[in-house]
Amino acid sequence: MGFKFISLFLLLLPLLTLTILSRADQALASDKKPHESHRNRTVLASAGRVKIAALKGRKQTRECNLFQGRWVFDASYPFYDSSTCPFIDGEFDCLKFGRPDRQFLKYSWQPDSCTIPRFDGQAFLNKWRGKRVMFVGDSLSQNMWESLGCMIHASVPDTKTTFIKRTPVSSLIFQEYGVTIFLYRTPYLVDISKETLGRVLNLGTIEGGADVWKDMDILVFNSWHWWLHKGVELQGWDYIRTGSSLIRDMDRLDAFNKGLTTWAQWVDQNVNISQTRVFFQGISPTHYVGKEWNEPRDNCNGQMQPLSGSTYPGGSLPAASIVSRVLSSMKTPVYLLDITTLSQLRKDAHPSTYGAAGGSDCSHWCLPGLPDTWNQLLYAALSM
């Protein structure tokens, strides 16, 4: 009798297992995302830990940190030819302004734990047909905006476009698809007001332009580059207003923290997450001090290849820590495109002396170049 019972149990075991798994799947499917901690979602997103639904025809369930990896030589790069893209500003068009080497164009970013999808401009347009994308920030936002325009244009070179450059809002429309990619220039995100005593940086207010941001389908914010500028000609303000105080200057990291906190509060109060995906571009590094990467050179001039490995000798940037901390405190899930370390490794990718602006530019990036990788990671985050 005992033997018959065991045999019957063994026959029924697969059916019981399938029933249990089926009910488990149903329970997972009915688990609504609003019950998940907003804080946890932000922290996970900022670390780049996303699950890939499918990769090369098979399901991959392990987690992937998009931003931990290394640069590898890739003969299939770049994504486009700068001479055929009509959207590149002279300050980013390094080949046009005489850069003789091209090896810097031939590197792709390889995460340690997975393979990211290659950018497909036509697939992007089809997925976001009729939608609006906006980059909000300073000239690094412009760098990324022009890069995305060129990457898409290379996939659909014959589609009609409308390209308008104005201040503060510029736009690029891919007419057949109804996709508009905007750039909103505002280097500090918070307001600068013109008052009788001069230009005042208001760390506690966001009014100018914020209404324009509300109805976008994808928002990519960026700020930091201008917070370090000093001097009447370079900085964009004469006084800082913080609370009830009006002061000449303050610690710039503290000012950035206050301004970014005001931005975070605005996002939490005004962005409809059922419509809008929100990203923060992350801190873009500069390469003006050669000792940061253990070389005697003063800056990025003459650099022709990235650093090997996955860590930067100069260490992390304090501003990046502020960004992570502010984002982790928000109710709204904001995905951090954590491009800092991978960009620190690209000492070779700046315009240096090969740009329309002249001088030695170790802050911005050549196009084609590093911002194309930022957009590929944005594409991966939107696709996964």
CSV table of C-alpha atoms in Angstrom, one decimal:
chain,number,residue,atom,x,y,z
A,1,MET,CA,0.0,0.0,0.0
A,2,GLY,CA,2.8,2.4,1.0
A,3,PHE,CA,4.6,1.6,-2.3
A,4,LYS,CA,1.5,2.4,-4.3
A,5,PHE,CA,1.0,5.7,-2.5
A,6,ILE,CA,4.6,6.8,-3.1
A,7,SER,CA,4.3,5.8,-6.8
A,8,LEU,CA,1.0,7.8,-7.1
A,9,PHE,CA,2.6,10.8,-5.4
A,10,LEU,CA,5.6,10.7,-7.8
A,11,LEU,CA,3.2,10.7,-10.8
A,12,LEU,CA,1.3,13.7,-9.4
A,13,LEU,CA,4.3,15.7,-8.3
A,14,PRO,CA,4.9,17.4,-11.7
A,15,LEU,CA,1.3,18.4,-11.9
A,16,LEU,CA,1.4,19.8,-8.4
A,17,THR,CA,4.6,21.7,-9.2
A,18,LEU,CA,3.1,23.3,-12.3
A,19,THR,CA,0.0,24.3,-10.4
A,20,ILE,CA,2.1,26.0,-7.6
A,21,LEU,CA,4.3,27.8,-10.2
A,22,SER,CA,1.3,29.0,-12.1
A,23,ARG,CA,-0.3,30.4,-9.0
A,24,ALA,CA,3.0,32.1,-8.1
A,25,ASP,CA,3.2,33.7,-11.5
A,26,GLN,CA,-0.4,35.0,-11.1
A,27,ALA,CA,0.5,36.5,-7.8
A,28,LEU,CA,3.5,38.2,-9.2
A,29,ALA,CA,1.6,39.5,-12.1
A,30,SER,CA,-1.0,41.1,-9.8
A,31,ASP,CA,1.6,42.7,-7.6
A,32,LYS,CA,1.2,46.4,-8.3
A,33,LYS,CA,4.3,48.6,-8.6
A,34,PRO,CA,2.9,51.4,-6.3
A,35,HIS,CA,3.4,49.1,-3.4
A,36,GLU,CA,7.1,49.1,-4.1
A,37,SER,CA,9.2,51.6,-2.2
A,38,HIS,CA,9.9,54.7,-4.3
A,39,ARG,CA,13.3,55.0,-2.5
A,40,ASN,CA,14.3,51.5,-3.4
A,41,ARG,CA,13.4,52.0,-7.0
A,42,THR,CA,15.5,55.2,-7.2
A,43,VAL,CA,18.5,53.6,-5.6
A,44,LEU,CA,18.3,50.5,-7.8
A,45,ALA,CA,17.9,52.6,-10.9
A,46,SER,CA,20.8,54.9,-9.9
A,47,ALA,CA,23.0,51.9,-9.6
A,48,GLY,CA,22.1,50.8,-13.1
A,49,ARG,CA,20.7,47.5,-11.9
A,50,VAL,CA,18.1,46.5,-14.4
A,51,LYS,CA,16.9,43.1,-15.7
A,52,ILE,CA,17.2,42.4,-19.4
A,53,ALA,CA,14.0,40.9,-20.7
A,54,ALA,CA,15.7,39.3,-23.7
A,55,LEU,CA,19.2,39.1,-25.0
A,56,LYS,CA,20.1,37.4,-28.3
A,57,GLY,CA,16.8,35.4,-28.3
A,58,ARG,CA,17.1,34.1,-24.7
A,59,LYS,CA,15.9,35.3,-21.4
A,60,GLN,CA,18.5,36.7,-19.0
A,61,THR,CA,17.6,37.1,-15.4
A,62,ARG,CA,20.8,38.2,-13.8
A,63,GLU,CA,21.1,41.8,-12.8
A,64,CYS,CA,23.2,44.1,-15.0
A,65,ASN,CA,25.1,47.2,-13.8
A,66,LEU,CA,25.3,49.2,-17.0
A,67,PHE,CA,27.9,51.6,-15.6
A,68,GLN,CA,30.6,49.2,-14.2
A,69,GLY,CA,32.8,48.0,-17.0
A,70,ARG,CA,35.6,49.0,-19.3
A,71,TRP,CA,36.3,50.5,-22.8
A,72,VAL,CA,37.1,48.1,-25.6
A,73,PHE,CA,38.3,48.7,-29.2
A,74,ASP,CA,35.3,48.3,-31.6
A,75,ALA,CA,35.9,48.6,-35.3
A,76,SER,CA,32.1,49.1,-35.9
A,77,TYR,CA,32.2,52.5,-34.2
A,78,PRO,CA,31.3,55.4,-34.6
A,79,PHE,CA,27.5,55.4,-35.0
A,80,TYR,CA,27.6,58.2,-37.6
A,81,ASP,CA,29.9,60.4,-39.7
A,82,SER,CA,30.1,64.0,-38.4
A,83,SER,CA,30.3,65.3,-42.0
A,84,THR,CA,26.8,64.0,-42.7
A,85,CYS,CA,25.1,65.1,-39.5
A,86,PRO,CA,23.6,68.7,-39.8
A,87,PHE,CA,23.1,69.2,-36.0
A,88,ILE,CA,26.6,69.4,-34.6
A,89,ASP,CA,27.9,72.7,-33.2
A,90,GLY,CA,31.4,73.7,-34.1
A,91,GLU,CA,32.7,73.4,-30.6
A,92,PHE,CA,32.0,69.6,-30.7
A,93,ASP,CA,33.0,69.0,-34.3
A,94,CYS,CA,36.6,67.9,-33.7
A,95,LEU,CA,37.3,66.3,-37.1
A,96,LYS,CA,36.0,69.4,-38.9
A,97,PHE,CA,38.4,71.5,-36.9
A,98,GLY,CA,41.5,69.5,-37.6
A,99,ARG,CA,41.8,66.6,-35.1
A,100,PRO,CA,44.2,64.3,-36.9
A,101,ASP,CA,43.7,61.0,-35.0
A,102,ARG,CA,40.6,58.9,-35.2
A,103,GLN,CA,41.2,56.1,-32.8
A,104,PHE,CA,39.1,57.9,-30.1
A,105,LEU,CA,36.1,57.1,-32.3
A,106,LYS,CA,36.7,53.3,-32.1
A,107,TYR,CA,35.8,52.4,-28.5
A,108,SER,CA,32.6,50.9,-27.1
A,109,TRP,CA,31.6,50.6,-23.5
A,110,GLN,CA,31.4,47.0,-22.2
A,111,PRO,CA,29.7,46.4,-18.9
A,112,ASP,CA,31.2,43.7,-16.8
A,113,SER,CA,28.0,41.7,-16.3
A,114,CYS,CA,26.1,41.8,-19.5
A,115,THR,CA,25.9,43.1,-23.1
A,116,ILE,CA,23.9,46.2,-23.8
A,117,PRO,CA,21.8,46.5,-27.0
A,118,ARG,CA,23.3,48.5,-29.8
A,119,PHE,CA,21.5,51.7,-30.5
A,120,ASP,CA,18.8,51.5,-33.3
A,121,GLY,CA,17.5,55.0,-34.3
A,122,GLN,CA,14.5,53.7,-36.2
A,123,ALA,CA,13.5,51.4,-33.4
A,124,PHE,CA,13.7,54.4,-31.0
A,125,LEU,CA,11.5,56.5,-33.3
A,126,ASN,CA,8.9,53.7,-33.7
A,127,LYS,CA,8.8,53.1,-29.9
A,128,TRP,CA,8.4,56.8,-29.1
A,129,ARG,CA,6.3,57.8,-32.0
A,130,GLY,CA,4.4,61.0,-31.3
A,131,LYS,CA,6.3,61.5,-28.1
A,132,ARG,CA,8.5,64.4,-26.8
A,133,VAL,CA,11.9,64.1,-25.3
A,134,MET,CA,13.6,67.0,-23.5
A,135,PHE,CA,17.2,67.5,-22.3
A,136,VAL,CA,17.3,70.1,-19.5
A,137,GLY,CA,20.6,71.6,-18.4
A,138,ASP,CA,23.8,73.2,-19.6
A,139,SER,CA,26.1,72.7,-22.6
A,140,LEU,CA,26.7,69.0,-21.5
A,141,SER,CA,23.0,68.5,-22.1
A,142,GLN,CA,23.5,70.2,-25.5
A,143,ASN,CA,26.4,67.7,-26.2
A,144,MET,CA,24.1,64.8,-25.5
A,145,TRP,CA,21.1,66.3,-27.4
A,146,GLU,CA,23.1,66.8,-30.6
A,147,SER,CA,24.6,63.3,-30.2
A,148,LEU,CA,21.1,61.7,-30.0
A,149,GLY,CA,20.0,63.7,-33.0
A,150,CYS,CA,23.0,62.5,-35.1
A,151,MET,CA,22.5,58.9,-34.0
A,152,ILE,CA,18.9,58.8,-35.0
A,153,HIS,CA,19.5,60.7,-38.2
A,154,ALA,CA,22.1,58.1,-39.2
A,155,SER,CA,19.4,55.4,-39.0
A,156,VAL,CA,16.9,57.3,-41.1
A,157,PRO,CA,18.9,59.7,-43.2
A,158,ASP,CA,16.1,60.4,-45.7
A,159,THR,CA,13.4,61.3,-43.2
A,160,LYS,CA,12.4,65.0,-43.0
A,161,THR,CA,13.5,66.9,-40.0
A,162,THR,CA,12.8,70.4,-38.6
A,163,PHE,CA,15.8,71.8,-36.6
A,164,ILE,CA,15.4,75.1,-34.7
A,165,LYS,CA,18.0,76.5,-32.4
A,166,ARG,CA,16.9,79.2,-30.0
A,167,THR,CA,17.4,80.4,-26.4
A,168,PRO,CA,16.4,78.8,-24.1
A,169,VAL,CA,14.5,76.1,-26.1
A,170,SER,CA,15.8,74.4,-29.2
A,171,SER,CA,14.1,71.5,-31.0
A,172,LEU,CA,14.6,68.7,-33.5
A,173,ILE,CA,11.5,67.1,-35.0
A,174,PHE,CA,11.6,63.8,-37.0
A,175,GLN,CA,8.4,64.6,-38.9
A,176,GLU,CA,7.4,61.2,-40.2
A,177,TYR,CA,7.4,59.8,-36.7
A,178,GLY,CA,6.1,62.9,-34.8
A,179,VAL,CA,9.1,62.6,-32.4
A,180,THR,CA,10.4,65.9,-31.0
A,181,ILE,CA,13.7,66.1,-29.1
A,182,PHE,CA,14.1,69.4,-27.2
A,183,LEU,CA,17.0,71.1,-25.5
A,184,TYR,CA,16.1,73.5,-22.7
A,185,ARG,CA,19.2,75.5,-21.6
A,186,THR,CA,19.3,76.3,-17.9
A,187,PRO,CA,22.7,75.7,-16.3
A,188,TYR,CA,21.7,75.7,-12.7
A,189,LEU,CA,18.1,74.3,-13.0
A,190,VAL,CA,17.0,76.8,-10.3
A,191,ASP,CA,16.2,80.4,-11.2
A,192,ILE,CA,18.4,83.4,-12.0
A,193,SER,CA,16.5,86.7,-11.7
A,194,LYS,CA,17.5,90.1,-12.8
A,195,GLU,CA,17.1,92.5,-9.9
A,196,THR,CA,18.3,96.1,-9.3
A,197,LEU,CA,21.5,94.9,-7.6
A,198,GLY,CA,22.3,92.4,-10.4
A,199,ARG,CA,21.8,88.8,-11.3
A,200,VAL,CA,20.5,86.7,-8.4
A,201,LEU,CA,20.8,82.9,-8.2
A,202,ASN,CA,17.8,81.8,-6.3
A,203,LEU,CA,18.6,78.4,-4.7
A,204,GLY,CA,15.0,77.9,-3.5
A,205,THR,CA,12.9,78.6,-6.6
A,206,ILE,CA,12.2,77.0,-10.0
A,207,GLU,CA,9.8,79.0,-12.0
A,208,GLY,CA,11.4,80.1,-15.3
A,209,GLY,CA,10.6,77.4,-17.8
A,210,ALA,CA,9.5,74.7,-15.4
A,211,ASP,CA,6.0,74.6,-16.9
A,212,VAL,CA,7.5,73.7,-20.2
A,213,TRP,CA,9.1,70.5,-18.7
A,214,LYS,CA,5.9,69.1,-17.2
A,215,ASP,CA,4.3,67.5,-20.3
A,216,MET,CA,7.3,65.7,-21.7
A,217,ASP,CA,7.4,61.9,-22.1
A,218,ILE,CA,11.1,61.7,-21.3
A,219,LEU,CA,13.0,64.2,-19.3
A,220,VAL,CA,16.8,64.1,-19.0
A,221,PHE,CA,18.2,66.6,-16.5
A,222,ASN,CA,21.7,67.7,-16.0
A,223,SER,CA,23.6,70.3,-13.9
A,224,TRP,CA,27.0,70.9,-12.3
A,225,HIS,CA,29.3,72.3,-15.0
A,226,TRP,CA,28.4,76.0,-14.2
A,227,TRP,CA,28.4,75.8,-10.4
A,228,LEU,CA,32.2,75.9,-10.4
A,229,HIS,CA,32.6,79.0,-12.6
A,230,LYS,CA,33.9,82.0,-10.8
A,231,GLY,CA,34.5,85.6,-11.8
A,232,VAL,CA,32.2,88.3,-13.3
A,233,GLU,CA,32.5,87.0,-16.8
A,234,LEU,CA,32.3,83.3,-16.2
A,235,GLN,CA,29.7,82.8,-13.5
A,236,GLY,CA,26.1,83.5,-14.4
A,237,TRP,CA,25.1,85.4,-11.3
A,238,ASP,CA,26.3,88.3,-9.0
A,239,TYR,CA,24.5,87.2,-5.7
A,240,ILE,CA,23.0,84.1,-4.2
A,241,ARG,CA,19.7,84.0,-2.4
A,242,THR,CA,19.4,81.1,0.0
A,243,GLY,CA,16.4,81.3,2.3
A,244,SER,CA,16.1,84.9,3.5
A,245,SER,CA,19.8,85.6,3.0
A,246,LEU,CA,21.4,87.4,0.1
A,247,ILE,CA,25.1,86.7,-0.2
A,248,ARG,CA,28.0,87.3,-2.5
A,249,ASP,CA,29.2,83.7,-2.5
A,250,MET,CA,29.2,80.4,-0.7
A,251,ASP,CA,30.7,76.9,-0.8
A,252,ARG,CA,29.8,75.7,-4.3
A,253,LEU,CA,29.1,72.1,-3.3
A,254,ASP,CA,26.7,73.4,-0.6
A,255,ALA,CA,25.0,75.7,-3.2
A,256,PHE,CA,24.7,72.8,-5.6
A,257,ASN,CA,23.2,70.6,-3.0
A,258,LYS,CA,20.6,73.3,-2.1
A,259,GLY,CA,19.7,73.9,-5.7
A,260,LEU,CA,19.4,70.2,-6.6
A,261,THR,CA,17.2,69.7,-3.5
A,262,THR,CA,14.9,72.4,-4.8
A,263,TRP,CA,14.8,70.7,-8.2
A,264,ALA,CA,14.0,67.3,-6.6
A,265,GLN,CA,11.1,68.9,-4.7
A,266,TRP,CA,9.8,70.3,-7.9
A,267,VAL,CA,10.0,66.9,-9.6
A,268,ASP,CA,8.2,65.2,-6.7
A,269,GLN,CA,5.4,67.8,-6.8
A,270,ASN,CA,5.0,68.3,-10.6
A,271,VAL,CA,6.0,65.3,-12.6
A,272,ASN,CA,3.3,62.8,-13.5
A,273,ILE,CA,5.2,59.5,-13.5
A,274,SER,CA,2.4,57.7,-15.3
A,275,GLN,CA,3.3,59.8,-18.4
A,276,THR,CA,6.9,60.9,-17.9
A,277,ARG,CA,10.2,58.9,-17.5
A,278,VAL,CA,12.7,61.0,-15.6
A,279,PHE,CA,16.5,60.7,-15.9
A,280,PHE,CA,19.4,62.5,-14.4
A,281,GLN,CA,22.4,62.7,-16.7
A,282,GLY,CA,25.0,62.4,-14.0
A,283,ILE,CA,28.2,64.4,-13.5
A,284,SER,CA,30.4,64.8,-16.6
A,285,PRO,CA,34.1,65.1,-15.5
A,286,THR,CA,36.9,67.3,-16.9
A,287,HIS,CA,40.5,66.5,-17.6
A,288,TYR,CA,42.6,69.5,-16.9
A,289,VAL,CA,44.9,68.0,-14.3
A,290,GLY,CA,47.1,65.2,-15.6
A,291,LYS,CA,48.2,63.9,-12.2
A,292,GLU,CA,44.6,62.6,-11.7
A,293,TRP,CA,45.4,59.8,-14.2
A,294,ASN,CA,49.1,59.6,-13.2
A,295,GLU,CA,50.6,61.5,-16.1
A,296,PRO,CA,52.8,64.6,-16.2
A,297,ARG,CA,50.6,66.3,-18.9
A,298,ASP,CA,48.7,69.4,-17.7
A,299,ASN,CA,45.4,68.5,-19.5
A,300,CYS,CA,43.7,66.4,-22.2
A,301,ASN,CA,45.7,67.8,-25.1
A,302,GLY,CA,47.4,65.1,-27.1
A,303,GLN,CA,45.5,62.2,-25.3
A,304,MET,CA,44.7,59.5,-27.9
A,305,GLN,CA,43.3,56.6,-25.9
A,306,PRO,CA,41.2,55.9,-22.8
A,307,LEU,CA,42.5,54.6,-19.5
A,308,SER,CA,42.5,50.8,-19.2
A,309,GLY,CA,40.5,49.1,-16.4
A,310,SER,CA,37.4,50.2,-14.6
A,311,THR,CA,38.6,52.7,-12.0
A,312,TYR,CA,39.8,56.2,-12.2
A,313,PRO,CA,43.1,57.0,-10.3
A,314,GLY,CA,41.8,60.5,-9.3
A,315,GLY,CA,38.9,58.9,-7.5
A,316,SER,CA,35.2,59.9,-7.3
A,317,LEU,CA,33.7,63.4,-7.6
A,318,PRO,CA,32.0,65.0,-4.6
A,319,ALA,CA,29.2,66.4,-6.8
A,320,ALA,CA,28.3,62.8,-7.9
A,321,SER,CA,27.8,61.9,-4.3
A,322,ILE,CA,25.4,64.8,-3.9
A,323,VAL,CA,23.4,63.7,-6.9
A,324,SER,CA,23.1,60.1,-5.6
A,325,ARG,CA,22.0,61.3,-2.1
A,326,VAL,CA,19.4,63.8,-3.4
A,327,LEU,CA,18.0,61.2,-5.9
A,328,SER,CA,17.7,58.6,-3.2
A,329,SER,CA,15.7,60.9,-1.0
A,330,MET,CA,13.0,61.5,-3.7
A,331,LYS,CA,9.6,60.0,-3.9
A,332,THR,CA,9.7,60.1,-7.7
A,333,PRO,CA,11.7,57.3,-9.3
A,334,VAL,CA,14.5,59.1,-11.1
A,335,TYR,CA,17.0,56.9,-13.1
A,336,LEU,CA,20.6,58.1,-12.7
A,337,LEU,CA,22.6,57.7,-15.9
A,338,ASP,CA,25.7,57.2,-13.8
A,339,ILE,CA,28.2,58.2,-16.5
A,340,THR,CA,30.9,59.7,-14.3
A,341,THR,CA,33.4,56.9,-13.9
A,342,LEU,CA,33.1,55.7,-17.5
A,343,SER,CA,33.6,59.3,-18.7
A,344,GLN,CA,36.6,59.9,-16.4
A,345,LEU,CA,38.3,57.0,-18.2
A,346,ARG,CA,37.9,58.9,-21.5
A,347,LYS,CA,40.7,61.5,-21.2
A,348,ASP,CA,41.1,61.2,-25.0
A,349,ALA,CA,37.6,62.2,-26.0
A,350,HIS,CA,37.6,66.0,-25.5
A,351,PRO,CA,37.8,68.6,-28.2
A,352,SER,CA,41.0,69.9,-26.6
A,353,THR,CA,42.3,72.4,-29.3
A,354,TYR,CA,40.1,71.0,-32.1
A,355,GLY,CA,36.9,73.1,-31.8
A,356,ALA,CA,35.4,76.3,-33.1
A,357,ALA,CA,35.6,77.9,-29.7
A,358,GLY,CA,39.4,77.8,-29.7
A,359,GLY,CA,41.5,77.4,-26.5
A,360,SER,CA,41.8,74.1,-24.8
A,361,ASP,CA,38.5,72.4,-24.1
A,362,CYS,CA,38.8,69.5,-21.7
A,363,SER,CA,35.2,69.9,-20.4
A,364,HIS,CA,33.0,69.1,-23.5
A,365,TRP,CA,33.2,66.1,-25.8
A,366,CYS,CA,33.8,65.4,-29.5
A,367,LEU,CA,31.0,64.3,-31.7
A,368,PRO,CA,31.0,61.5,-32.7
A,369,GLY,CA,32.3,60.4,-29.3
A,370,LEU,CA,31.5,59.8,-25.7
A,371,PRO,CA,28.0,61.3,-25.6
A,372,ASP,CA,27.0,58.7,-28.1
A,373,THR,CA,27.7,56.1,-25.4
A,374,TRP,CA,25.6,58.2,-22.9
A,375,ASN,CA,22.7,57.9,-25.4
A,376,GLN,CA,23.3,54.2,-25.9
A,377,LEU,CA,22.9,53.7,-22.2
A,378,LEU,CA,19.8,55.9,-22.2
A,379,TYR,CA,18.5,53.7,-25.0
A,380,ALA,CA,19.3,50.6,-22.9
A,381,ALA,CA,17.6,51.9,-19.9
A,382,LEU,CA,14.5,52.7,-21.9
A,383,SER,CA,14.5,49.3,-23.6
A,384,MET,CA,15.2,47.0,-20.7
